[in-house]
Amino acid sequence: MAQRVGIKDVALAAGVSVSTVSHALSGKGHMRAETRDRVRAVAVELGYTPNRLASSLRQRRTRVIGLVSDSISTTPFATRVVVGVHEAASAAGLQVMMTSTHGDPSVELASLELLASYRVDGVVYAKMFHQTADVPAALLAMPSVFVDALPREPIVPATVPDERQIGRVGTEFLLGQGHRNIAHLSIVHGGPGRDGRVAGFMDAMHAASIENAEGFVAYSDDTSEAYARRARDVLTASPRPTAVFCFNDRAAIGVYHAAASLRLRIPEDVSVVGVDNLELVAETLNPGLTTVSLPHFEMGVWAVRTLVKMIAGEPFAGDTPSVVFQPGVLIERASVAPPGPRVTKT
Amino acid sequence: MAQRVGIKDVALAAGVSVSTVSHALSGKGHMRAETRDRVRAVAVELGYTPNRLASSLRQRRTRVIGLVSDSISTTPFATRVVVGVHEAASAAGLQVMMTSTHGDPSVELASLELLASYRVDGVVYAKMFHQTADVPAALLAMPSVFVDALPREPIVPATVPDERQIGRVGTEFLLGQGHRNIAHLSIVHGGPGRDGRVAGFMDAMHAASIENAEGFVAYSDDTSEAYARRARDVLTASPRPTAVFCFNDRAAIGVYHAAASLRLRIPEDVSVVGVDNLELVAETLNPGLTTVSLPHFEMGVWAVRTLVKMIAGEPFAGDTPSVVFQPGVLIERASVAPPGPRVTKT
DNA sequence: GTAAAATGAAAAATCGTTTTACCGTGTCCT
DNA sequence: AGGACACGGTAAAACGATTTTTCATTTTAC
């Protein structure tokens, strides 16, 4: 009882050699089915628990992947990536070792070295918002994938949200409901997310032959209060927009507050669409917020799937595209109605 | 370049034996400082990365702990536990391997066996809401701690929220603001969380010499809509309560909706206090929700700290209390004001 | 009937560390 | 003088598996 039972004990009890036990359990070498079954029976009877340390040491693979993220939960997005990674890893028979770096490069380096010392089979390198990032040298020593970040040099596969499509989808939904005078409430300090969504907004507006769409874009700081102030400007413009497409759900909160203070009803007087699909927010708002969900879960899944391929086969070769853009999908709730004086709430 | 550099290569390059390298790097055996430094220098020069698999195999400890949870993110609480566990683990020089069981006992068993095969030094067993749970047999083989769950038999240390204190704190805050007619909106199907908070509510009311506090408790299903309906009943009672203490933030949302539909202002006409401190919700609501935060982060931290002690010393002995109750803390926002006709908004 | 090939299982090497035992040499103590 | 002990270091034995090699039997082929 003192020691755990090992392959050696099983061998002894079954009256065979340790190599035979190893083969029997892994089903590798050829052997009589009778022997195999007997060995396996003895193993479960003895309560044998394999030692993955020994196994990994010998096989030079651990079936563990690393996940280094600059945050595991300061935003719900990070959490979704984490969940996606875990689910896909679990499906592939992999465990994950997660480290959080708080965006500190020295912590990040330490994390990567730590993961290397555990000999993880690969690492998912995730950022918590869409950006361009350098590839840490330590990453090149092992299979790795970027998530929500574009490597400055295309030496590592990456996946990011298709911001332009996201901007288009949100806008097109409003256009489809008959809106023509649509404002876009965006942010002043922005990266690929901001630019892509603005571009997508323009795409959709132009495709609907609406001129001068640039004029409908307003820029704000990224806090609810700033959004609320800026939204007030937008909603007091003349002619007043019948719908607002927001950079994110926080901006949408700002619009709700501004609308409340202006005694405008949502969606009767103004429709609003967000981006993020923060469930807690979208469902807390009254009425529920229609919003475009960001593909963080999907990015996490994609990341470990391509990591698995890289681990198995050629390291980041041929058919693996360098970067894949994941689409967002529109989640309909109750914050959008056709424009016009008629109230269309069911 | 083909192979990673190991302790052997360092030994060769430094002209010493592998045992000497091992001692030099770990600082264990006695040796001339000069030798030690030279070996270390060679190690960094060669870019030596220790192999924790080999080290763990030999030392019979991995510096990895397992975290098995029935969910990693279906609620923000689970996420907070995860963060607490990671932070405390990182501070103690431990890595964590997390598995999600979706509450399925067979998955749970598989998870525990998997973690055992990786020879984790211990495991944190977390549930996503306060409950009493059986101790899986597989857990007994290694140091382990329960989080947000009381083991049916006291053979494993555990930590849970101090529900009674939480109920008391929320209620006392309202009493302190001068409220006397306080309703408690609770849930019909409940476990320790429900009972504890109701008891805490009673405690506070009785301590304020308010009779018949039971009469102020209303029970609802745990959905926003049900809460809203029940809250309507509560807010149309006569005399109308001047404040509502809610079982959780979702119930508070229901109160907000009911208040809106009854044209009651918060906090001027009715004050509300929640429990959970779901930041996204509390800050989205208008006005911001005053609520009692649940100690999930702290429970995660406590769990790995006591796990560390168990791993180091005597397995769950003497001074370790069997279960510790973590207090909640009141987070003040804008949903509470003194009662009475006067508007006291600053 | 014998050589060659296939089979089933055991023995030995290996993965990269840590740890124990040990070996000289020199110092200190009694 | 002689034992104990510190020092600085090395060799070798673990740790618990997998994989390669070896070896003794059968089977198959001619």
Short mmCIF file of C-alpha atoms in Angstrom, two decimals, chain A residues 40-345:
data_model
loop_
_atom_site.label_atom_id
_atom_site.label_comp_id
_atom_site.label_asym_id
_atom_site.label_seq_id
_atom_site.Cartn_x
_atom_site.Cartn_y
_atom_site.Cartn_z
CA ARG A 40 -5.03 -6.14 -18.80
CA ALA A 41 -7.25 -7.92 -16.33
CA VAL A 42 -4.46 -8.12 -13.80
CA ALA A 43 -3.73 -4.42 -14.33
CA VAL A 44 -7.24 -3.29 -13.50
CA GLU A 45 -7.43 -5.77 -10.66
CA LEU A 46 -4.32 -4.32 -9.08
CA GLY A 47 -5.59 -0.81 -9.67
CA TYR A 48 -2.68 0.09 -11.87
CA THR A 49 -2.37 3.80 -12.67
CA PRO A 50 0.06 4.54 -15.46
CA ASN A 51 2.81 7.01 -14.74
CA ARG A 52 2.73 9.59 -17.47
CA LEU A 53 5.92 11.12 -16.28
CA ALA A 54 7.89 8.03 -17.07
CA SER A 55 5.98 7.50 -20.24
CA SER A 56 6.42 11.07 -21.42
CA LEU A 57 10.08 11.05 -20.54
CA ARG A 58 10.70 8.07 -22.71
CA GLN A 59 8.37 8.98 -25.54
CA ARG A 60 9.44 12.59 -25.64
CA ARG A 61 5.88 13.77 -25.72
CA THR A 62 3.70 14.76 -22.84
CA ARG A 63 0.20 15.15 -24.25
CA VAL A 64 0.13 18.48 -22.49
CA ILE A 65 -0.11 21.82 -24.22
CA GLY A 66 0.59 25.20 -22.74
CA LEU A 67 -1.76 28.16 -22.86
CA VAL A 68 -0.15 31.48 -22.23
CA SER A 69 -2.50 34.36 -22.07
CA ASP A 70 -2.08 37.89 -20.87
CA SER A 71 -5.15 37.38 -18.73
CA ILE A 72 -7.41 34.53 -17.87
CA SER A 73 -10.40 36.54 -16.95
CA THR A 74 -10.17 40.29 -16.99
CA THR A 75 -12.54 40.05 -19.90
CA PRO A 76 -15.12 37.42 -20.67
CA PHE A 77 -13.37 36.93 -24.02
CA ALA A 78 -10.29 35.56 -22.41
CA THR A 79 -12.47 33.10 -20.58
CA ARG A 80 -14.09 31.99 -23.79
CA VAL A 81 -10.75 31.34 -25.39
CA VAL A 82 -9.78 29.33 -22.35
CA VAL A 83 -12.93 27.27 -22.60
CA GLY A 84 -12.46 26.67 -26.30
CA VAL A 85 -8.90 25.58 -25.77
CA HIS A 86 -9.86 23.24 -22.96
CA GLU A 87 -12.69 21.64 -24.85
CA ALA A 88 -10.69 21.05 -27.98
CA ALA A 89 -7.74 19.81 -25.98
CA SER A 90 -9.86 17.43 -24.02
CA ALA A 91 -11.36 16.12 -27.24
CA ALA A 92 -7.85 15.50 -28.54
CA GLY A 93 -6.75 13.77 -25.37
CA LEU A 94 -4.56 16.63 -24.27
CA GLN A 95 -4.23 18.39 -20.96
CA VAL A 96 -3.55 22.07 -20.73
CA MET A 97 -1.27 24.03 -18.51
CA MET A 98 -2.33 27.62 -18.36
CA THR A 99 -0.25 30.61 -17.34
CA SER A 100 -1.28 34.19 -17.00
CA THR A 101 1.26 36.88 -17.77
CA HIS A 102 -0.60 40.11 -17.02
CA GLY A 103 0.94 41.36 -20.23
CA ASP A 104 4.37 41.53 -18.62
CA PRO A 105 7.03 40.41 -21.12
CA SER A 106 9.38 39.12 -18.45
CA VAL A 107 6.63 37.06 -16.87
CA GLU A 108 5.79 35.87 -20.33
CA LEU A 109 9.34 34.73 -20.93
CA ALA A 110 9.40 32.96 -17.59
CA SER A 111 6.11 31.27 -18.44
CA LEU A 112 7.41 30.00 -21.73
CA GLU A 113 10.53 28.63 -20.12
CA LEU A 114 8.46 26.98 -17.47
CA LEU A 115 6.26 25.36 -20.06
CA ALA A 116 9.37 24.30 -21.94
CA SER A 117 10.76 22.70 -18.82
CA TYR A 118 7.57 20.70 -18.53
CA ARG A 119 8.17 19.73 -22.14
CA VAL A 120 4.69 20.66 -23.34
CA ASP A 121 3.99 19.46 -26.85
CA GLY A 122 3.04 22.93 -28.02
CA VAL A 123 1.67 26.24 -26.87
CA VAL A 124 -1.28 28.45 -27.62
CA TYR A 125 -0.26 32.07 -27.29
CA ALA A 126 -3.33 34.18 -26.69
CA LYS A 127 -3.84 37.89 -26.33
CA MET A 128 -6.95 39.29 -24.79
CA PHE A 129 -7.75 41.73 -27.51
CA HIS A 130 -7.03 41.81 -31.19
CA GLN A 131 -3.56 43.20 -31.86
CA THR A 132 -0.31 42.73 -33.67
CA ALA A 133 2.44 41.21 -31.55
CA ASP A 134 6.06 40.14 -31.71
CA VAL A 135 6.81 36.45 -31.69
CA PRO A 136 8.73 35.62 -28.51
CA ALA A 137 11.90 33.77 -29.45
CA ALA A 138 11.15 31.05 -26.93
CA LEU A 139 8.03 30.19 -28.89
CA LEU A 140 9.95 29.18 -31.97
CA ALA A 141 11.45 26.20 -30.17
CA MET A 142 8.09 24.45 -30.15
CA PRO A 143 4.88 24.22 -32.14
CA SER A 144 2.78 27.26 -31.39
CA VAL A 145 -0.27 29.17 -32.50
CA PHE A 146 -1.35 32.76 -31.97
CA VAL A 147 -4.86 33.63 -30.89
CA ASP A 148 -6.43 37.04 -31.18
CA ALA A 149 -3.09 38.41 -32.29
CA LEU A 150 -1.29 38.71 -35.58
CA PRO A 151 2.39 37.79 -35.41
CA ARG A 152 4.51 40.62 -36.74
CA GLU A 153 6.22 38.08 -38.96
CA PRO A 154 4.17 35.27 -40.48
CA ILE A 155 6.17 32.46 -38.92
CA VAL A 156 3.44 31.21 -36.64
CA PRO A 157 -0.12 30.39 -37.62
CA ALA A 158 -2.68 32.71 -36.13
CA THR A 159 -6.38 33.26 -35.83
CA VAL A 160 -8.17 36.53 -35.27
CA PRO A 161 -11.76 37.75 -35.50
CA ASP A 162 -12.88 38.83 -38.95
CA GLU A 163 -13.52 42.35 -37.80
CA ARG A 164 -14.63 43.57 -41.20
CA GLN A 165 -17.20 40.83 -41.52
CA ILE A 166 -18.35 41.61 -38.00
CA GLY A 167 -18.85 45.25 -38.85
CA ARG A 168 -20.69 44.27 -42.00
CA VAL A 169 -22.98 41.73 -40.35
CA GLY A 170 -24.13 44.13 -37.67
CA THR A 171 -24.76 46.90 -40.14
CA GLU A 172 -26.46 44.68 -42.69
CA PHE A 173 -28.93 43.49 -40.10
CA LEU A 174 -30.01 47.06 -39.48
CA LEU A 175 -30.16 47.77 -43.20
CA GLY A 176 -32.24 44.66 -43.65
CA GLN A 177 -34.74 45.99 -41.14
CA GLY A 178 -35.14 49.06 -43.29
CA HIS A 179 -32.83 51.50 -41.54
CA ARG A 180 -30.95 53.95 -43.75
CA ASN A 181 -29.81 56.57 -41.29
CA ILE A 182 -27.48 54.44 -39.19
CA ALA A 183 -24.81 55.85 -36.90
CA HIS A 184 -21.71 53.90 -35.91
CA LEU A 185 -20.44 54.60 -32.41
CA SER A 186 -16.78 53.63 -32.38
CA ILE A 187 -13.69 54.25 -30.27
CA VAL A 188 -10.94 56.79 -30.61
CA HIS A 189 -7.97 54.66 -29.60
CA GLY A 190 -8.23 51.50 -31.59
CA GLY A 191 -6.35 48.82 -33.42
CA PRO A 192 -7.44 46.22 -35.93
CA GLY A 193 -10.76 45.78 -34.17
CA ARG A 194 -11.79 49.38 -34.53
CA ASP A 195 -10.53 49.77 -38.08
CA GLY A 196 -12.01 46.50 -39.28
CA ARG A 197 -15.44 47.19 -37.87
CA VAL A 198 -15.51 50.70 -39.27
CA ALA A 199 -14.50 49.32 -42.66
CA GLY A 200 -17.21 46.67 -42.45
CA PHE A 201 -19.74 49.34 -41.58
CA MET A 202 -18.67 51.35 -44.62
CA ASP A 203 -18.79 48.27 -46.83
CA ALA A 204 -22.37 47.58 -45.89
CA MET A 205 -23.45 51.19 -46.21
CA HIS A 206 -21.85 51.56 -49.61
CA ALA A 207 -23.31 48.30 -50.77
CA ALA A 208 -26.68 49.77 -49.87
CA SER A 209 -25.74 52.85 -51.91
CA ILE A 210 -25.69 55.12 -48.94
CA GLU A 211 -23.29 57.97 -49.58
CA ASN A 212 -21.07 59.67 -47.09
CA ALA A 213 -21.14 56.90 -44.54
CA GLU A 214 -18.01 58.33 -42.94
CA GLY A 215 -20.15 61.13 -41.63
CA PHE A 216 -22.16 58.71 -39.56
CA VAL A 217 -19.20 57.47 -37.55
CA ALA A 218 -18.68 58.93 -34.08
CA TYR A 219 -15.64 58.25 -31.92
CA SER A 220 -15.58 57.97 -28.15
CA ASP A 221 -13.35 56.83 -25.34
CA ASP A 222 -13.98 53.27 -24.24
CA THR A 223 -15.91 53.79 -20.98
CA SER A 224 -19.65 53.63 -20.41
CA GLU A 225 -19.73 57.26 -19.34
CA ALA A 226 -17.85 58.52 -22.39
CA TYR A 227 -20.04 56.39 -24.61
CA ALA A 228 -23.17 57.77 -22.98
CA ARG A 229 -22.01 61.34 -23.59
CA ARG A 230 -21.05 60.69 -27.18
CA ALA A 231 -24.27 58.76 -27.75
CA ARG A 232 -26.19 61.78 -26.58
CA ASP A 233 -24.53 63.82 -29.33
CA VAL A 234 -25.37 61.17 -31.86
CA LEU A 235 -29.00 60.91 -30.77
CA THR A 236 -29.55 64.64 -30.81
CA ALA A 237 -28.21 65.07 -34.33
CA SER A 238 -30.63 66.05 -36.97
CA PRO A 239 -31.94 64.13 -38.65
CA ARG A 240 -31.74 61.76 -35.72
CA PRO A 241 -30.39 58.31 -36.68
CA THR A 242 -32.95 55.56 -36.41
CA ALA A 243 -30.33 53.04 -35.41
CA VAL A 244 -26.90 52.87 -33.82
CA PHE A 245 -24.35 50.20 -34.55
CA CYS A 246 -21.94 50.08 -31.61
CA PHE A 247 -18.29 49.15 -31.51
CA ASN A 248 -18.99 46.93 -28.53
CA ASP A 249 -21.60 46.11 -25.92
CA ARG A 250 -20.21 48.68 -23.54
CA ALA A 251 -20.91 51.32 -26.15
CA ALA A 252 -24.40 49.91 -26.40
CA ILE A 253 -24.85 50.41 -22.67
CA GLY A 254 -23.92 54.03 -23.25
CA VAL A 255 -26.56 54.30 -25.92
CA TYR A 256 -29.18 52.79 -23.61
CA HIS A 257 -28.32 55.31 -20.92
CA ALA A 258 -28.36 58.20 -23.36
CA ALA A 259 -31.65 57.05 -24.81
CA ALA A 260 -33.14 56.80 -21.32
CA SER A 261 -32.06 60.31 -20.48
CA LEU A 262 -33.48 61.60 -23.77
CA ARG A 263 -36.70 59.68 -23.23
CA LEU A 264 -36.18 57.73 -26.40
CA ARG A 265 -37.51 54.20 -26.41
CA ILE A 266 -35.51 51.21 -27.61
CA PRO A 267 -36.28 49.82 -30.11
CA GLU A 268 -39.32 51.95 -31.03
CA ASP A 269 -37.43 55.23 -31.38
CA VAL A 270 -33.95 53.93 -31.92
CA SER A 271 -32.59 50.48 -32.65
CA VAL A 272 -29.24 49.39 -31.33
CA VAL A 273 -26.82 46.62 -32.21
CA GLY A 274 -23.68 45.84 -30.24
CA VAL A 275 -20.63 43.68 -30.69
CA ASP A 276 -19.30 41.18 -28.12
CA ASN A 277 -22.35 39.30 -26.94
CA LEU A 278 -21.51 39.65 -23.28
CA GLU A 279 -24.40 37.50 -22.17
CA LEU A 280 -24.67 39.01 -18.74
CA VAL A 281 -24.87 42.50 -20.19
CA ALA A 282 -27.02 41.68 -23.18
CA GLU A 283 -29.58 39.95 -21.03
CA THR A 284 -29.50 42.45 -18.22
CA LEU A 285 -30.25 45.34 -20.50
CA ASN A 286 -33.90 46.00 -21.00
CA PRO A 287 -34.80 45.26 -23.76
CA GLY A 288 -32.26 42.52 -24.48
CA LEU A 289 -29.42 43.65 -26.69
CA THR A 290 -29.04 42.37 -30.23
CA THR A 291 -25.33 41.99 -30.78
CA VAL A 292 -22.66 40.30 -32.87
CA SER A 293 -20.85 37.61 -30.92
CA LEU A 294 -17.10 37.47 -31.16
CA PRO A 295 -15.56 34.11 -32.10
CA HIS A 296 -13.32 33.64 -29.10
CA PHE A 297 -14.48 30.16 -28.33
CA GLU A 298 -14.01 29.17 -31.95
CA MET A 299 -10.57 30.70 -32.03
CA GLY A 300 -9.57 28.64 -29.02
CA VAL A 301 -10.82 25.50 -30.68
CA TRP A 302 -9.14 26.29 -33.97
CA ALA A 303 -5.90 26.99 -32.19
CA VAL A 304 -5.60 23.62 -30.54
CA ARG A 305 -6.78 21.81 -33.64
CA THR A 306 -4.05 23.32 -35.74
CA LEU A 307 -1.60 22.82 -32.92
CA VAL A 308 -2.48 19.15 -32.91
CA LYS A 309 -1.77 18.98 -36.64
CA MET A 310 1.53 20.72 -36.17
CA ILE A 311 2.52 18.38 -33.39
CA ALA A 312 1.60 15.35 -35.43
CA GLY A 313 2.95 16.31 -38.78
CA GLU A 314 5.00 18.90 -40.51
CA PRO A 315 5.64 21.96 -38.36
CA PHE A 316 3.48 24.68 -39.87
CA ALA A 317 3.75 23.73 -43.51
CA GLY A 318 1.93 23.91 -46.79
CA ASP A 319 -1.77 23.61 -46.36
CA THR A 320 -1.98 25.41 -43.04
CA PRO A 321 -2.92 28.94 -43.87
CA SER A 322 -0.88 31.52 -42.07
CA VAL A 323 -3.82 33.30 -40.53
CA VAL A 324 -7.50 32.51 -40.43
CA PHE A 325 -10.23 35.02 -39.81
CA GLN A 326 -13.13 33.80 -37.75
CA PRO A 327 -16.56 35.29 -38.41
CA GLY A 328 -18.86 36.73 -35.80
CA VAL A 329 -22.52 35.81 -35.69
CA LEU A 330 -25.47 38.01 -35.02
CA ILE A 331 -27.42 37.21 -31.88
CA GLU A 332 -30.92 38.56 -32.09
CA ARG A 333 -32.64 39.87 -29.00
CA ALA A 334 -35.04 42.76 -28.70
CA SER A 335 -33.16 45.99 -29.34
CA VAL A 336 -33.90 46.25 -33.04
CA ALA A 337 -37.13 47.11 -34.83
CA PRO A 338 -37.90 48.60 -38.23
CA PRO A 339 -37.59 52.38 -38.30
CA GLY A 340 -40.47 54.78 -38.52
CA PRO A 341 -43.18 56.08 -36.28
CA ARG A 342 -45.05 52.81 -36.05
CA VAL A 343 -44.39 50.78 -32.93
CA THR A 344 -43.65 47.24 -34.00
CA LYS A 345 -43.13 45.48 -30.75
#
